[in-house]
């Protein structure tokens, strides 16, 4: 019996700094330990997802560091390690497999400067990179996702999102984007967040999911 033909979405949108790149390691190194890095990152996420309209990313990183008692050198160390953000296993292979079939976009909570630097580390010809600075709002506000879809000229029903943070699920649900949660470090689903269509600690299941995306059930 022959396999059903692949049925990709017209576009795949990606969270960048947790879904495709291992920013956890860089934050932990800059903080001096995993525990300090996790606390810093949690405070940064609380600030980011709570502020809505754009506040300079670098300022939020510094504010979060100060709130958890880290020295001034920690944010500087984070930025110094930015160009060494390692891709997760399978990230480049997934993007290369999708490139002939789908439009590819980044939607990231970051500044223009750092967002484009990080996106370039994946060696892919992105159709668009949307940062929170460009959109004027941080995810999970729907506007960053909508900006990417409008630029790609793709309807939400014809696109997929690969998330790295459970907080993205609030935004993708509002926009109508079916979502794969690459939950690499085993985070709990945020309280009140809609469940993803698929959740995995790796990217291994993403390609089969996307290949069957538009196939009739």
PDB file of N, CA, C and O in Angstrom, residues 20-72:
ATOM      1  N   UNK A  20      14.269  26.570  18.361  1.00  0.00           N
ATOM      2  CA  UNK A  20      15.318  26.200  17.413  1.00  0.00           C
ATOM      3  C   UNK A  20      16.725  26.324  17.981  1.00  0.00           C
ATOM      4  O   UNK A  20      17.624  25.579  17.583  1.00  0.00           O
ATOM      5  N   UNK A  21      16.932  27.267  18.888  1.00  0.00           N
ATOM      6  CA  UNK A  21      18.258  27.513  19.456  1.00  0.00           C
ATOM      7  C   UNK A  21      18.259  27.234  20.959  1.00  0.00           C
ATOM      8  O   UNK A  21      17.282  27.526  21.655  1.00  0.00           O
ATOM      9  N   UNK A  22      19.360  26.716  21.431  1.00  0.00           N
ATOM     10  CA  UNK A  22      19.502  26.415  22.861  1.00  0.00           C
ATOM     11  C   UNK A  22      19.985  27.670  23.585  1.00  0.00           C
ATOM     12  O   UNK A  22      21.160  27.789  23.940  1.00  0.00           O
ATOM     13  N   UNK A  23      19.061  28.581  23.830  1.00  0.00           N
ATOM     14  CA  UNK A  23      19.428  29.782  24.582  1.00  0.00           C
ATOM     15  C   UNK A  23      19.558  29.493  26.076  1.00  0.00           C
ATOM     16  O   UNK A  23      20.184  30.266  26.808  1.00  0.00           O
ATOM     17  N   UNK A  24      18.987  28.382  26.543  1.00  0.00           N
ATOM     18  CA  UNK A  24      19.081  28.038  27.965  1.00  0.00           C
ATOM     19  C   UNK A  24      20.542  27.950  28.407  1.00  0.00           C
ATOM     20  O   UNK A  24      20.925  28.497  29.447  1.00  0.00           O
ATOM     21  N   UNK A  25      21.358  27.259  27.627  1.00  0.00           N
ATOM     22  CA  UNK A  25      22.757  27.065  27.998  1.00  0.00           C
ATOM     23  C   UNK A  25      23.501  28.393  28.075  1.00  0.00           C
ATOM     24  O   UNK A  25      24.309  28.619  28.980  1.00  0.00           O
ATOM     25  N   UNK A  26      23.222  29.289  27.142  1.00  0.00           N
ATOM     26  CA  UNK A  26      23.914  30.570  27.114  1.00  0.00           C
ATOM     27  C   UNK A  26      23.492  31.432  28.301  1.00  0.00           C
ATOM     28  O   UNK A  26      24.324  32.097  28.930  1.00  0.00           O
ATOM     29  N   UNK A  27      22.198  31.440  28.625  1.00  0.00           N
ATOM     30  CA  UNK A  27      21.734  32.162  29.814  1.00  0.00           C
ATOM     31  C   UNK A  27      22.373  31.592  31.083  1.00  0.00           C
ATOM     32  O   UNK A  27      22.826  32.343  31.956  1.00  0.00           O
ATOM     33  N   UNK A  28      22.425  30.267  31.203  1.00  0.00           N
ATOM     34  CA  UNK A  28      22.994  29.648  32.396  1.00  0.00           C
ATOM     35  C   UNK A  28      24.478  29.974  32.540  1.00  0.00           C
ATOM     36  O   UNK A  28      24.961  30.250  33.642  1.00  0.00           O
ATOM     37  N   UNK A  29      25.205  29.940  31.431  1.00  0.00           N
ATOM     38  CA  UNK A  29      26.629  30.266  31.466  1.00  0.00           C
ATOM     39  C   UNK A  29      26.838  31.709  31.886  1.00  0.00           C
ATOM     40  O   UNK A  29      27.703  32.017  32.714  1.00  0.00           O
ATOM     41  N   UNK A  30      26.044  32.627  31.329  1.00  0.00           N
ATOM     42  CA  UNK A  30      26.172  34.042  31.670  1.00  0.00           C
ATOM     43  C   UNK A  30      25.834  34.293  33.134  1.00  0.00           C
ATOM     44  O   UNK A  30      26.422  35.167  33.779  1.00  0.00           O
ATOM     45  N   UNK A  31      24.891  33.509  33.673  1.00  0.00           N
ATOM     46  CA  UNK A  31      24.469  33.681  35.068  1.00  0.00           C
ATOM     47  C   UNK A  31      25.428  33.031  36.051  1.00  0.00           C
ATOM     48  O   UNK A  31      25.434  33.377  37.238  1.00  0.00           O
ATOM     49  N   UNK A  32      26.206  32.058  35.597  1.00  0.00           N
ATOM     50  CA  UNK A  32      27.156  31.392  36.469  1.00  0.00           C
ATOM     51  C   UNK A  32      26.737  30.030  36.942  1.00  0.00           C
ATOM     52  O   UNK A  32      27.542  29.285  37.505  1.00  0.00           O
ATOM     53  N   UNK A  33      25.471  29.661  36.755  1.00  0.00           N
ATOM     54  CA  UNK A  33      24.990  28.335  37.127  1.00  0.00           C
ATOM     55  C   UNK A  33      23.631  28.096  36.483  1.00  0.00           C
ATOM     56  O   UNK A  33      22.951  29.045  36.076  1.00  0.00           O
ATOM     57  N   UNK A  34      23.225  26.823  36.439  1.00  0.00           N
ATOM     58  CA  UNK A  34      21.913  26.512  35.881  1.00  0.00           C
ATOM     59  C   UNK A  34      20.799  27.095  36.736  1.00  0.00           C
ATOM     60  O   UNK A  34      19.824  27.649  36.217  1.00  0.00           O
ATOM     61  N   UNK A  35      20.935  26.998  38.051  1.00  0.00           N
ATOM     62  CA  UNK A  35      19.889  27.514  38.941  1.00  0.00           C
ATOM     63  C   UNK A  35      19.718  29.017  38.778  1.00  0.00           C
ATOM     64  O   UNK A  35      18.582  29.520  38.689  1.00  0.00           O
ATOM     65  N   UNK A  36      20.830  29.741  38.731  1.00  0.00           N
ATOM     66  CA  UNK A  36      20.761  31.200  38.559  1.00  0.00           C
ATOM     67  C   UNK A  36      20.222  31.558  37.186  1.00  0.00           C
ATOM     68  O   UNK A  36      19.430  32.503  37.041  1.00  0.00           O
ATOM     69  N   UNK A  37      20.631  30.797  36.176  1.00  0.00           N
ATOM     70  CA  UNK A  37      20.141  31.060  34.829  1.00  0.00           C
ATOM     71  C   UNK A  37      18.653  30.817  34.700  1.00  0.00           C
ATOM     72  O   UNK A  37      17.933  31.584  34.056  1.00  0.00           O
ATOM     73  N   UNK A  38      18.157  29.751  35.329  1.00  0.00           N
ATOM     74  CA  UNK A  38      16.723  29.453  35.283  1.00  0.00           C
ATOM     75  C   UNK A  38      15.928  30.548  35.980  1.00  0.00           C
ATOM     76  O   UNK A  38      14.865  30.964  35.490  1.00  0.00           O
ATOM     77  N   UNK A  39      16.412  31.011  37.137  1.00  0.00           N
ATOM     78  CA  UNK A  39      15.709  32.069  37.864  1.00  0.00           C
ATOM     79  C   UNK A  39      15.681  33.362  37.059  1.00  0.00           C
ATOM     80  O   UNK A  39      14.649  34.052  36.985  1.00  0.00           O
ATOM     81  N   UNK A  40      16.804  33.695  36.451  1.00  0.00           N
ATOM     82  CA  UNK A  40      16.904  34.896  35.615  1.00  0.00           C
ATOM     83  C   UNK A  40      15.968  34.797  34.426  1.00  0.00           C
ATOM     84  O   UNK A  40      15.213  35.721  34.120  1.00  0.00           O
ATOM     85  N   UNK A  41      15.996  33.658  33.774  1.00  0.00           N
ATOM     86  CA  UNK A  41      15.149  33.456  32.591  1.00  0.00           C
ATOM     87  C   UNK A  41      13.673  33.513  32.973  1.00  0.00           C
ATOM     88  O   UNK A  41      12.857  34.095  32.243  1.00  0.00           O
ATOM     89  N   UNK A  42      13.308  32.920  34.097  1.00  0.00           N
ATOM     90  CA  UNK A  42      11.909  32.948  34.535  1.00  0.00           C
ATOM     91  C   UNK A  42      11.445  34.372  34.806  1.00  0.00           C
ATOM     92  O   UNK A  42      10.321  34.755  34.443  1.00  0.00           O
ATOM     93  N   UNK A  43      12.295  35.176  35.435  1.00  0.00           N
ATOM     94  CA  UNK A  43      11.929  36.560  35.707  1.00  0.00           C
ATOM     95  C   UNK A  43      11.828  37.364  34.413  1.00  0.00           C
ATOM     96  O   UNK A  43      10.907  38.170  34.241  1.00  0.00           O
ATOM     97  N   UNK A  44      12.745  37.127  33.492  1.00  0.00           N
ATOM     98  CA  UNK A  44      12.685  37.787  32.181  1.00  0.00           C
ATOM     99  C   UNK A  44      11.388  37.431  31.462  1.00  0.00           C
ATOM    100  O   UNK A  44      10.709  38.306  30.906  1.00  0.00           O
ATOM    101  N   UNK A  45      11.018  36.152  31.470  1.00  0.00           N
ATOM    102  CA  UNK A  45       9.783  35.744  30.802  1.00  0.00           C
ATOM    103  C   UNK A  45       8.562  36.390  31.458  1.00  0.00           C
ATOM    104  O   UNK A  45       7.629  36.803  30.771  1.00  0.00           O
ATOM    105  N   UNK A  46       8.593  36.473  32.776  1.00  0.00           N
ATOM    106  CA  UNK A  46       7.477  37.115  33.473  1.00  0.00           C
ATOM    107  C   UNK A  46       7.340  38.572  33.023  1.00  0.00           C
ATOM    108  O   UNK A  46       6.232  39.053  32.732  1.00  0.00           O
ATOM    109  N   UNK A  47       8.446  39.267  32.925  1.00  0.00           N
ATOM    110  CA  UNK A  47       8.424  40.664  32.487  1.00  0.00           C
ATOM    111  C   UNK A  47       7.988  40.783  31.032  1.00  0.00           C
ATOM    112  O   UNK A  47       7.167  41.631  30.678  1.00  0.00           O
ATOM    113  N   UNK A  48       8.547  39.933  30.203  1.00  0.00           N
ATOM    114  CA  UNK A  48       8.270  39.999  28.768  1.00  0.00           C
ATOM    115  C   UNK A  48       6.807  39.725  28.460  1.00  0.00           C
ATOM    116  O   UNK A  48       6.153  40.483  27.742  1.00  0.00           O
ATOM    117  N   UNK A  49       6.298  38.632  28.988  1.00  0.00           N
ATOM    118  CA  UNK A  49       4.926  38.251  28.669  1.00  0.00           C
ATOM    119  C   UNK A  49       3.907  39.123  29.393  1.00  0.00           C
ATOM    120  O   UNK A  49       2.732  39.128  29.045  1.00  0.00           O
ATOM    121  N   UNK A  50       4.351  39.886  30.365  1.00  0.00           N
ATOM    122  CA  UNK A  50       3.443  40.778  31.068  1.00  0.00           C
ATOM    123  C   UNK A  50       3.392  42.184  30.529  1.00  0.00           C
ATOM    124  O   UNK A  50       2.441  42.923  30.810  1.00  0.00           O
ATOM    125  N   UNK A  51       4.404  42.570  29.721  1.00  0.00           N
ATOM    126  CA  UNK A  51       4.470  43.985  29.348  1.00  0.00           C
ATOM    127  C   UNK A  51       3.683  44.314  28.088  1.00  0.00           C
ATOM    128  O   UNK A  51       3.305  45.462  27.881  1.00  0.00           O
ATOM    129  N   UNK A  52       3.440  43.336  27.223  1.00  0.00           N
ATOM    130  CA  UNK A  52       2.643  43.614  26.025  1.00  0.00           C
ATOM    131  C   UNK A  52       3.411  44.444  25.023  1.00  0.00           C
ATOM    132  O   UNK A  52       4.226  43.922  24.260  1.00  0.00           O
ATOM    133  N   UNK A  53       3.172  45.747  24.988  1.00  0.00           N
ATOM    134  CA  UNK A  53       3.839  46.601  24.018  1.00  0.00           C
ATOM    135  C   UNK A  53       5.335  46.607  24.272  1.00  0.00           C
ATOM    136  O   UNK A  53       5.805  46.400  25.395  1.00  0.00           O
ATOM    137  N   UNK A  54       6.085  46.843  23.218  1.00  0.00           N
ATOM    138  CA  UNK A  54       7.533  46.629  23.246  1.00  0.00           C
ATOM    139  C   UNK A  54       8.255  47.576  24.188  1.00  0.00           C
ATOM    140  O   UNK A  54       8.077  48.794  24.147  1.00  0.00           O
ATOM    141  N   UNK A  55       9.059  46.989  25.035  1.00  0.00           N
ATOM    142  CA  UNK A  55      10.047  47.667  25.857  1.00  0.00           C
ATOM    143  C   UNK A  55      11.380  47.087  25.395  1.00  0.00           C
ATOM    144  O   UNK A  55      11.460  45.886  25.122  1.00  0.00           O
ATOM    145  N   UNK A  56      12.436  47.886  25.250  1.00  0.00           N
ATOM    146  CA  UNK A  56      13.686  47.338  24.714  1.00  0.00           C
ATOM    147  C   UNK A  56      14.094  46.024  25.381  1.00  0.00           C
ATOM    148  O   UNK A  56      14.156  45.915  26.612  1.00  0.00           O
ATOM    149  N   UNK A  57      14.325  45.045  24.552  1.00  0.00           N
ATOM    150  CA  UNK A  57      14.661  43.693  25.006  1.00  0.00           C
ATOM    151  C   UNK A  57      15.842  43.704  25.963  1.00  0.00           C
ATOM    152  O   UNK A  57      15.801  43.089  27.040  1.00  0.00           O
ATOM    153  N   UNK A  58      16.896  44.409  25.578  1.00  0.00           N
ATOM    154  CA  UNK A  58      18.090  44.446  26.418  1.00  0.00           C
ATOM    155  C   UNK A  58      17.792  45.038  27.795  1.00  0.00           C
ATOM    156  O   UNK A  58      18.377  44.615  28.801  1.00  0.00           O
ATOM    157  N   UNK A  59      16.871  46.003  27.856  1.00  0.00           N
ATOM    158  CA  UNK A  59      16.489  46.601  29.138  1.00  0.00           C
ATOM    159  C   UNK A  59      15.760  45.582  30.013  1.00  0.00           C
ATOM    160  O   UNK A  59      15.978  45.533  31.240  1.00  0.00           O
ATOM    161  N   UNK A  60      14.895  44.770  29.419  1.00  0.00           N
ATOM    162  CA  UNK A  60      14.200  43.742  30.193  1.00  0.00           C
ATOM    163  C   UNK A  60      15.165  42.691  30.723  1.00  0.00           C
ATOM    164  O   UNK A  60      15.010  42.194  31.849  1.00  0.00           O
ATOM    165  N   UNK A  61      16.154  42.335  29.915  1.00  0.00           N
ATOM    166  CA  UNK A  61      17.155  41.364  30.352  1.00  0.00           C
ATOM    167  C   UNK A  61      17.922  41.902  31.562  1.00  0.00           C
ATOM    168  O   UNK A  61      18.141  41.194  32.545  1.00  0.00           O
ATOM    169  N   UNK A  62      18.303  43.184  31.505  1.00  0.00           N
ATOM    170  CA  UNK A  62      19.015  43.792  32.633  1.00  0.00           C
ATOM    171  C   UNK A  62      18.119  43.899  33.863  1.00  0.00           C
ATOM    172  O   UNK A  62      18.547  43.639  34.989  1.00  0.00           O
ATOM    173  N   UNK A  63      16.864  44.276  33.648  1.00  0.00           N
ATOM    174  CA  UNK A  63      15.919  44.403  34.771  1.00  0.00           C
ATOM    175  C   UNK A  63      15.723  43.059  35.455  1.00  0.00           C
ATOM    176  O   UNK A  63      15.682  42.975  36.687  1.00  0.00           O
ATOM    177  N   UNK A  64      15.587  42.006  34.665  1.00  0.00           N
ATOM    178  CA  UNK A  64      15.398  40.670  35.226  1.00  0.00           C
ATOM    179  C   UNK A  64      16.637  40.223  35.996  1.00  0.00           C
ATOM    180  O   UNK A  64      16.530  39.607  37.067  1.00  0.00           O
ATOM    181  N   UNK A  65      17.821  40.520  35.476  1.00  0.00           N
ATOM    182  CA  UNK A  65      19.060  40.160  36.163  1.00  0.00           C
ATOM    183  C   UNK A  65      19.142  40.851  37.522  1.00  0.00           C
ATOM    184  O   UNK A  65      19.491  40.225  38.537  1.00  0.00           O
ATOM    185  N   UNK A  66      18.816  42.115  37.535  1.00  0.00           N
ATOM    186  CA  UNK A  66      18.847  42.876  38.788  1.00  0.00           C
ATOM    187  C   UNK A  66      17.838  42.310  39.791  1.00  0.00           C
ATOM    188  O   UNK A  66      18.134  42.188  40.986  1.00  0.00           O
ATOM    189  N   UNK A  67      16.652  41.926  39.301  1.00  0.00           N
ATOM    190  CA  UNK A  67      15.593  41.441  40.186  1.00  0.00           C
ATOM    191  C   UNK A  67      15.974  40.145  40.893  1.00  0.00           C
ATOM    192  O   UNK A  67      15.529  39.895  42.013  1.00  0.00           O
ATOM    193  N   UNK A  68      16.794  39.318  40.240  1.00  0.00           N
ATOM    194  CA  UNK A  68      17.173  38.040  40.861  1.00  0.00           C
ATOM    195  C   UNK A  68      18.574  38.101  41.470  1.00  0.00           C
ATOM    196  O   UNK A  68      19.128  37.073  41.876  1.00  0.00           O
ATOM    197  N   UNK A  69      19.137  39.304  41.558  1.00  0.00           N
ATOM    198  CA  UNK A  69      20.394  39.482  42.269  1.00  0.00           C
ATOM    199  C   UNK A  69      21.648  39.163  41.502  1.00  0.00           C
ATOM    200  O   UNK A  69      22.713  38.954  42.105  1.00  0.00           O
ATOM    201  N   UNK A  70      21.579  39.148  40.174  1.00  0.00           N
ATOM    202  CA  UNK A  70      22.777  38.889  39.382  1.00  0.00           C
ATOM    203  C   UNK A  70      23.574  40.174  39.178  1.00  0.00           C
ATOM    204  O   UNK A  70      23.001  41.266  39.133  1.00  0.00           O
ATOM    205  N   UNK A  71      24.878  40.068  39.019  1.00  0.00           N
ATOM    206  CA  UNK A  71      25.703  41.260  38.824  1.00  0.00           C
ATOM    207  C   UNK A  71      25.518  41.857  37.437  1.00  0.00           C
ATOM    208  O   UNK A  71      24.988  41.202  36.524  1.00  0.00           O
ATOM    209  N   UNK A  72      25.980  43.081  37.265  1.00  0.00           N
ATOM    210  CA  UNK A  72      25.844  43.787  35.983  1.00  0.00           C
ATOM    211  C   UNK A  72      26.533  43.043  34.848  1.00  0.00           C
ATOM    212  O   UNK A  72      26.159  43.194  33.685  1.00  0.00           O
TER     213      UNK A  72
END
